mmCIF file of C-alpha atoms in Angstrom:
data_model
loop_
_atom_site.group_PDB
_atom_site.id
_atom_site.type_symbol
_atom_site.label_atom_id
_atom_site.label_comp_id
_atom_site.label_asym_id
_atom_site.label_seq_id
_atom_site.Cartn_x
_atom_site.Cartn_y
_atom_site.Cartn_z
ATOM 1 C CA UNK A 197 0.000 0.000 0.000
ATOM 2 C CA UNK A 198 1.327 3.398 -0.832
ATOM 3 C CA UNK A 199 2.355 6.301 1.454
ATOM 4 C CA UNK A 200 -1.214 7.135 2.178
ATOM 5 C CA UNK A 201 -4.887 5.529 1.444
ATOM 6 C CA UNK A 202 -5.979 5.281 -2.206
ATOM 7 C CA UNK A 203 -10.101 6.294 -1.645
ATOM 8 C CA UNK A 204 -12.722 6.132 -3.683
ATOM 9 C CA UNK A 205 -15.876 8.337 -3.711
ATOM 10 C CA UNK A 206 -18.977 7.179 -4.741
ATOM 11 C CA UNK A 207 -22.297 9.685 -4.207
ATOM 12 C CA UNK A 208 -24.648 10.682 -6.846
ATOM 13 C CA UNK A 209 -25.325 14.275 -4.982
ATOM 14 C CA UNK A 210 -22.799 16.301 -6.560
ATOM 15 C CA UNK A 211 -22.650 18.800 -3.953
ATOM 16 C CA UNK A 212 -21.601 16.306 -1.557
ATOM 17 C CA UNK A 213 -19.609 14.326 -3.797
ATOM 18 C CA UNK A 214 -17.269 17.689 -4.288
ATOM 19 C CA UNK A 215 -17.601 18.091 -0.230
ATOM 20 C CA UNK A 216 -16.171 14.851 0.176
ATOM 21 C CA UNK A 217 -12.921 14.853 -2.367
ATOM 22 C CA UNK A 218 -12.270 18.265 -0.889
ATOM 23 C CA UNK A 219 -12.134 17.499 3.054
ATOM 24 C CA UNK A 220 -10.247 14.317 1.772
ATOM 25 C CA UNK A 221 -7.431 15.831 -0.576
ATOM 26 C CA UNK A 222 -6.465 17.712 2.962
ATOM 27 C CA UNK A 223 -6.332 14.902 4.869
ATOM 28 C CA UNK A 224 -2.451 13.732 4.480
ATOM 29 C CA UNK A 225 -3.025 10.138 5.178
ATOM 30 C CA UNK A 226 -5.550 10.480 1.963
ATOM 31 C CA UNK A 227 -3.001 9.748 -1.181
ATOM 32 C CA UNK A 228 -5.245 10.375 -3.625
ATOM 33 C CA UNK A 229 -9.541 10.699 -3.968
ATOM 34 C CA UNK A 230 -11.256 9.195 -7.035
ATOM 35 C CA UNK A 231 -14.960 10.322 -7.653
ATOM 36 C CA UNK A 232 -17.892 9.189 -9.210
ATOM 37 C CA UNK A 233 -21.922 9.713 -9.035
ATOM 38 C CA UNK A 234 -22.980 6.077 -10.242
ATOM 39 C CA UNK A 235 -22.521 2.515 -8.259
ATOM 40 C CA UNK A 236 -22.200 1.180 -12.018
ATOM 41 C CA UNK A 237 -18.865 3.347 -12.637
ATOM 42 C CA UNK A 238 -17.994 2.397 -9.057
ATOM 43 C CA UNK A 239 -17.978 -1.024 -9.524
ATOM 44 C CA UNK A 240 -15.827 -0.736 -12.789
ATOM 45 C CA UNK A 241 -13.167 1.337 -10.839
ATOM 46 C CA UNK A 242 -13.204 -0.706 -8.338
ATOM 47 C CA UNK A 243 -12.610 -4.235 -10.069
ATOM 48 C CA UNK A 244 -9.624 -2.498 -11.498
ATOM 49 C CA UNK A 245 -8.134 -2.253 -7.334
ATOM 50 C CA UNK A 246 -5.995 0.207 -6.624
ATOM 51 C CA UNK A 247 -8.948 1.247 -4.237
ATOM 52 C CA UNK A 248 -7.834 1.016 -0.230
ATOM 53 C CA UNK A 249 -11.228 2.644 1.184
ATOM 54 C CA UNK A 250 -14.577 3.226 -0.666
ATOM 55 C CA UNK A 251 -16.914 6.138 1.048
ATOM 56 C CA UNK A 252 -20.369 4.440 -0.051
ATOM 57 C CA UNK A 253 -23.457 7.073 0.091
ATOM 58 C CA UNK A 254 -26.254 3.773 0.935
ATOM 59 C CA UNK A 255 -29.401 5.348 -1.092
ATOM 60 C CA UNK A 256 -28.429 5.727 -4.888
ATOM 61 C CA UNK A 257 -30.311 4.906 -8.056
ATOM 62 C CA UNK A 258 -29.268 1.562 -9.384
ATOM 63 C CA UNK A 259 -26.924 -0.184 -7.780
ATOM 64 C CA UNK A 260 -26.742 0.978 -4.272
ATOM 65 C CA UNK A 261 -24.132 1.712 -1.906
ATOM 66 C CA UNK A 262 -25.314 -1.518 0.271
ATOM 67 C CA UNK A 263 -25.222 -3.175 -3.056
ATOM 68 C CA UNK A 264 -21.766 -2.624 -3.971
ATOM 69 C CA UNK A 265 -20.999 -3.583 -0.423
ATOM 70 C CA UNK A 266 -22.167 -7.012 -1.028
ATOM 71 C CA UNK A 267 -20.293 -7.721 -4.323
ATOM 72 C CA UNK A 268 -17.147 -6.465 -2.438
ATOM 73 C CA UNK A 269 -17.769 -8.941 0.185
ATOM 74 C CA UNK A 270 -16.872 -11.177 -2.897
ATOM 75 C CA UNK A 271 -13.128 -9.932 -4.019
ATOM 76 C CA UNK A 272 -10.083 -11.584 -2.867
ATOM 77 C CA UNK A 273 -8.796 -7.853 -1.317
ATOM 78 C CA UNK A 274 -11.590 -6.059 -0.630
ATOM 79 C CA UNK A 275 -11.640 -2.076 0.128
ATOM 80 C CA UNK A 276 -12.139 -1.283 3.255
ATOM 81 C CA UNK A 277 -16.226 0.462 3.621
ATOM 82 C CA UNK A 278 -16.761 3.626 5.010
ATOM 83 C CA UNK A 279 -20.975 4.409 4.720
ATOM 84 C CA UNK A 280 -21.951 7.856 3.817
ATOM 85 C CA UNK A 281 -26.049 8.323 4.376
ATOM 86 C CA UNK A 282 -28.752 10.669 5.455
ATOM 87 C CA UNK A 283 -30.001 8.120 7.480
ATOM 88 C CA UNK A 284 -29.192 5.205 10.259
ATOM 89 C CA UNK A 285 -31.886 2.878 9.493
ATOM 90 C CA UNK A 286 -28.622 0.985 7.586
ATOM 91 C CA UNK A 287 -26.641 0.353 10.429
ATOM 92 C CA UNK A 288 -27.075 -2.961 11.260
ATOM 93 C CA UNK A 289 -26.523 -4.010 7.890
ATOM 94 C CA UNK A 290 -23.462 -2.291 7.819
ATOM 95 C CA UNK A 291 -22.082 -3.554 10.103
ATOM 96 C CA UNK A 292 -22.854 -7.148 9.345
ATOM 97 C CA UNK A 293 -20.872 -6.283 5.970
ATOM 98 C CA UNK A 294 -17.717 -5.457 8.692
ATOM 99 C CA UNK A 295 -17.649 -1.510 7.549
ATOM 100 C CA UNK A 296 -15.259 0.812 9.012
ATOM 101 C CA UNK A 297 -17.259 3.559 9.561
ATOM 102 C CA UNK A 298 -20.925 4.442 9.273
ATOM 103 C CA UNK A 299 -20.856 8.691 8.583
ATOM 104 C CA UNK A 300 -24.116 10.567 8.912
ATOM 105 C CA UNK A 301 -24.804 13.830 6.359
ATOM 106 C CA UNK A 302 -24.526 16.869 6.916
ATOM 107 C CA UNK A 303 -20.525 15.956 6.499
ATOM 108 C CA UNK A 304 -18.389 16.925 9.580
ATOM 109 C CA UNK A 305 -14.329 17.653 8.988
ATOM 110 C CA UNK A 306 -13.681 16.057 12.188
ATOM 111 C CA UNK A 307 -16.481 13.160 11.907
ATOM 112 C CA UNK A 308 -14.301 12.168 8.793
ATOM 113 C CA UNK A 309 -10.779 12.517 10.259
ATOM 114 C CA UNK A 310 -11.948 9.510 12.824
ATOM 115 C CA UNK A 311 -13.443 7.495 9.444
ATOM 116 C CA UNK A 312 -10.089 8.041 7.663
ATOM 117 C CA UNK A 313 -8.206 7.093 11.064
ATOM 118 C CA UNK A 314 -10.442 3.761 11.756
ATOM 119 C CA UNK A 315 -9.736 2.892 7.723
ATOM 120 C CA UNK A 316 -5.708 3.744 8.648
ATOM 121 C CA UNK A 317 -5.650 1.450 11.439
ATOM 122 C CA UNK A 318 -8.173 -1.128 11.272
ATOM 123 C CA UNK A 319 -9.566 -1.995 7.790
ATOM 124 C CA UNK A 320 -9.842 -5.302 6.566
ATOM 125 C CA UNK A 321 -7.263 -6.701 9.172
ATOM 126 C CA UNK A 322 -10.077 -7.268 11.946
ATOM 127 C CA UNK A 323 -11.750 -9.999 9.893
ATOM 128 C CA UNK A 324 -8.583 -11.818 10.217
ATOM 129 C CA UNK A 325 -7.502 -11.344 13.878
ATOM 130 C CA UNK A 326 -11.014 -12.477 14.816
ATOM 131 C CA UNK A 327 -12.156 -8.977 16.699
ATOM 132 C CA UNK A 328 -15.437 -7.843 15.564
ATOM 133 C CA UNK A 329 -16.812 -4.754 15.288
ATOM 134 C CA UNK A 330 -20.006 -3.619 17.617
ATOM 135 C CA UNK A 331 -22.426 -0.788 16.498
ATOM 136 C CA UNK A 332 -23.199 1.868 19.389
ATOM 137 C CA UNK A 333 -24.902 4.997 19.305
ATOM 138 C CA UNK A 334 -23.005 7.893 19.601
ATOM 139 C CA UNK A 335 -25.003 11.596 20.300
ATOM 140 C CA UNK A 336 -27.121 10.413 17.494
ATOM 141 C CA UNK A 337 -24.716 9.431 15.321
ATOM 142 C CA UNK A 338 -23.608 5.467 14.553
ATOM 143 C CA UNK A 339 -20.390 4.354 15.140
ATOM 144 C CA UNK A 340 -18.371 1.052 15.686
ATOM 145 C CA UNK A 341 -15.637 -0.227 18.422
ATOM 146 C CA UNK A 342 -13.163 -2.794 18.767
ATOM 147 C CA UNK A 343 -14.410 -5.511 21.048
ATOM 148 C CA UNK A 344 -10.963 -5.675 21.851
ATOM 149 C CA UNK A 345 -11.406 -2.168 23.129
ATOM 150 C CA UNK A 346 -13.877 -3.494 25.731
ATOM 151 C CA UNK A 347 -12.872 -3.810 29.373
ATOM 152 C CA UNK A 348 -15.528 -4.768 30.773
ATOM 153 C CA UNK A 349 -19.663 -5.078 30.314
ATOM 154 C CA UNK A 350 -22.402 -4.364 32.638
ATOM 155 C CA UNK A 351 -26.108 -5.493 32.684
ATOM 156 C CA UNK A 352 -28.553 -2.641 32.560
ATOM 157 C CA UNK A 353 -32.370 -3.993 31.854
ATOM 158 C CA UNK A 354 -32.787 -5.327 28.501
ATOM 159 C CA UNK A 355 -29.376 -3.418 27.225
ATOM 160 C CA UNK A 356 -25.529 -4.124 28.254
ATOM 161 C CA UNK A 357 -23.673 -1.021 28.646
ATOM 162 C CA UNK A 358 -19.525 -1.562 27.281
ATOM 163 C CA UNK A 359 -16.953 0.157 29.172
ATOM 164 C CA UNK A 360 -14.037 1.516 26.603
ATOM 165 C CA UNK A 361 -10.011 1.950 26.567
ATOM 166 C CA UNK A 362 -11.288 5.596 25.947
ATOM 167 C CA UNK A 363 -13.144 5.441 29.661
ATOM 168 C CA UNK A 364 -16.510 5.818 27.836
ATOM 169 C CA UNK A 365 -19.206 4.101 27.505
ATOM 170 C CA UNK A 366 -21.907 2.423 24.996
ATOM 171 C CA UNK A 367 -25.148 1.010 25.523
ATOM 172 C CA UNK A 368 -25.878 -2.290 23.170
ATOM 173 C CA UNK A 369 -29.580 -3.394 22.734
ATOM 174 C CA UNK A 370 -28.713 -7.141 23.872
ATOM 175 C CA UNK A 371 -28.799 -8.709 27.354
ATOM 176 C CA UNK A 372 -25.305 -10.046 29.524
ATOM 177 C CA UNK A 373 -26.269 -13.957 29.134
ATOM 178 C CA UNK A 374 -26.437 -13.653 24.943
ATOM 179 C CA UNK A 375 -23.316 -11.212 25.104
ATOM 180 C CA UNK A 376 -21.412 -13.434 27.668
ATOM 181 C CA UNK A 377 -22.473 -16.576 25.654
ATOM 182 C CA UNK A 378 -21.133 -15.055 22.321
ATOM 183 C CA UNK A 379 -18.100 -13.303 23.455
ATOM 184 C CA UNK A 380 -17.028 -16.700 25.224
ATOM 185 C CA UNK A 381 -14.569 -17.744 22.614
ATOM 186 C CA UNK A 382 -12.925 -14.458 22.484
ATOM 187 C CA UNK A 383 -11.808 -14.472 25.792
ATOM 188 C CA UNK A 384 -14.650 -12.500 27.862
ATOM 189 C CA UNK A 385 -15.915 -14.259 31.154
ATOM 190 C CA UNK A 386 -19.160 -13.813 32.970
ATOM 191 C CA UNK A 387 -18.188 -13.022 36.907
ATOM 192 C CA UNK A 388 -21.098 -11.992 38.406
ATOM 193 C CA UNK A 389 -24.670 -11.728 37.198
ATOM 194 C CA UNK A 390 -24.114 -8.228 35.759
ATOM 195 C CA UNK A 391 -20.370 -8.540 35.008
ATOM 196 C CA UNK A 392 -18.428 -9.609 31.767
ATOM 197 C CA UNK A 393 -15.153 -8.894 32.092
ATOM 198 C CA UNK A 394 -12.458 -9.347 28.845
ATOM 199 C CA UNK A 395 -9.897 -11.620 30.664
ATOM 200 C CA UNK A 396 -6.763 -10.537 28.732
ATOM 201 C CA UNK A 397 -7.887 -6.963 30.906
ATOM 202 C CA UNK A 398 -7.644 -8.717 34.394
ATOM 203 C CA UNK A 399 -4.385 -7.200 36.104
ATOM 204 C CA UNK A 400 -4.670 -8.545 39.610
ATOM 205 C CA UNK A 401 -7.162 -11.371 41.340
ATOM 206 C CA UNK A 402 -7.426 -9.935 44.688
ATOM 207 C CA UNK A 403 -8.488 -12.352 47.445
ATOM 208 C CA UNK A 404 -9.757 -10.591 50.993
ATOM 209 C CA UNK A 405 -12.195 -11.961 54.190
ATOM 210 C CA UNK A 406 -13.640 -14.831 51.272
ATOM 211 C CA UNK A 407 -14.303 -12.723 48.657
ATOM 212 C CA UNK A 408 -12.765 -12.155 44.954
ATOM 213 C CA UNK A 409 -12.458 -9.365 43.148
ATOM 214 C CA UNK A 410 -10.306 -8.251 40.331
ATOM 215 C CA UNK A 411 -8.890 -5.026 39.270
ATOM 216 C CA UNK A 412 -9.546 -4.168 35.463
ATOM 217 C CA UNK A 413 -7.366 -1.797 33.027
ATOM 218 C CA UNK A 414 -9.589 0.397 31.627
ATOM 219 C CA UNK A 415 -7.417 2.365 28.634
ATOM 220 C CA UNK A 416 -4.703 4.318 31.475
ATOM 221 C CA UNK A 417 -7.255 3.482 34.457
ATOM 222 C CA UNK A 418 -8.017 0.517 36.969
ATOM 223 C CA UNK A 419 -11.575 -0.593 38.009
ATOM 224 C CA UNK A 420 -11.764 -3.134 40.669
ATOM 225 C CA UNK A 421 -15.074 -5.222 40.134
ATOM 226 C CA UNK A 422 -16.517 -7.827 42.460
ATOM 227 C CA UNK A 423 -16.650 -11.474 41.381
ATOM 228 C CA UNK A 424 -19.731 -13.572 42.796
ATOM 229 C CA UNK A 425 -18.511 -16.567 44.422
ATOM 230 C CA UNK A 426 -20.139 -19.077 42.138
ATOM 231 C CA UNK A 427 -17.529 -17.320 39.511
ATOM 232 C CA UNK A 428 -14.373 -17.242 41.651
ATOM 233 C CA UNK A 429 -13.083 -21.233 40.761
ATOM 234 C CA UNK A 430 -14.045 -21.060 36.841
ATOM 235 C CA UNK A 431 -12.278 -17.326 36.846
ATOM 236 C CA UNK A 432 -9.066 -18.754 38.192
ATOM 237 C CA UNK A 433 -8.967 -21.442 36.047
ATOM 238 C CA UNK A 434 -9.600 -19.304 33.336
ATOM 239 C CA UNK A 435 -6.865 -17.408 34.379
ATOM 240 C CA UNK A 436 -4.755 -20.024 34.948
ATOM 241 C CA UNK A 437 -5.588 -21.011 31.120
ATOM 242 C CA UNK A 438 -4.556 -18.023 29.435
ATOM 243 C CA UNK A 439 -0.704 -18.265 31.636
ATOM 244 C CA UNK A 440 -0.118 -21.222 29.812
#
C-alpha cells in the first residue's frame, strides 16, 4: 500500500460528492480521492483495485451503496467500507458487511478525520484477527468499536452497557447472558450476574475476608469489580488457562 490511502468516492449528490474529495485531498493520510456519481462506474473502478477505502453514500439509483458492499464482500482484497447516508436505518446491515465507519450527512471535517483514522488502522485486518466490530450509538450518530477495546460489560435492563479503553461508555440493545455466551470464545468471562469482564484486561485477582475481586485496566485506568462466588473457581482457572 502506498504512502497514504488510495479512496474512492462514490455519491450521486454532486454537492456532496465535491464536499467529500475536498475534506479528503487535505487529509495527508488520503493519497489520492477518485470520484464518481454512479454505483455502475464504481464497480468498474473498483474491479480495477488500486482502491484502499470506498466512502459508499447507501441510497443511490441503481446499484446501491449496500449493493456494492455485497459484491465487495466477494473480491479476494476487498476495500475497506466507510458508509456515507442521510439516514441510520442501515446500520445494522453495515455492520454485518464489517464496515469501518458508518458517517451521517450533513458531512463533519472532524467526523471524517476519525473514518479516515479507523480505515488507517483497522480496515480489513479485523476480519482476520477475529475482533469484531459492535455498532453503538453515539449523540445520534452510529459508530463502531473494537471488542478488543472493551474492558468490561455491565447489565442494565434489557441493554448491556460496554466500558471503553477511551473510559466511555456504549449502551448495546442485547442482554449479559447472549453477550457473555457469544463473546465466550474471544476471551470475555461472565463473573457476576451483571459482570463480563475481557480476561486478557484482568491485572490482579485480589483475594480478601472470602471474597474475589479483580482489578480491570480500563485504557490508562483501573476498576476493581466484584466477582460472585459461584464465579471465583471457573475465573481462576480461566486465568490459569490463558498463563499457559
Amino acid at each position: 500500500m502506498p504512502a497514504g490511502l488510495r479512496s474512492l468516492v462514490v455519491d450521486d449528490e454532486q454537492p456532496v460528492l465535491d464536499e467529500l474529495v475536498w475534506l479528503l485531498e487535505r487529509d495527508d493520510r488520503i493519497a489520492s480521492v477518485r470520484a464518481t456519481r454512479s454505483g455502475t462506474d464504481a464497480l468498474r473502478v473498483l474491479e480495477q483495485g488500486g482502491i484502499d477505502v470506498v466512502f459508499l453514500d447507501v441510497a443511490m439509483p441503481g446499484l446501491s451503496g449496500l449493493d456494492i458492499a455485497r459484491l465487495l464482500g466477494r473480491f479476494r482484497e476487498a476495500p475497506r467500507i466507510v458508509f456515507v447516508t442521510a439516514h441510520e436505518a442501515h446500520a445494522v446491515e453495515a455492520f454485518e458487511m464489517n464496515a469501518v465507519d458508518y458517517l451521517l450527512k450533513p458531512i463533519r471535517e472532524e467526523r471524517l478525520r476519525e473514518s479516515v483514522r479507523r480505515a488507517c488502522v483497522e480496515g480489513t485486518d479485523t476480519t482476520e484477527t477475529g475482533d469484531e466490530q459492535i455498532a453503538v450509538e453515539l449523540g445520534g450518530v452510529t459508530r463502531f468499536v473494537s471488542r478488543a477495546s472493551v474492558a468490561y460489560v455491565e447489565a442494565q435492563g434489557d441493554y448491556v452497557r460496554l466500558h471503553v479503553d477511551d473510559g466511555g461508555s456504549h449502551l448495546v440493545r442485547t442482554t449479559l447472558g447472549v453477550l457473555a455466551q457469544e463473546w465466550a470464545d474471544a476471551g470475555f468471562a461472565r463473573v457476576h450476574r451483571s459482570l463480563v469482564v475481557n480476561l486478557a484486561r484482568v491485572r490482579e485477582v485480589r483475594m480478601q475476608a472470602g471474597r474475589c475481586s479483580v482489578v480491570m485496566a480500563v485504557g490508562d485506568e483501573r476498576v476493581e469489580l466484584q466477582v460472585a462466588r459461584r464465579h471465583t473457581r471457573t475465573l481462576r482457572d480461566l486465568i490459569h488457562e490463558r498463563a499457559l
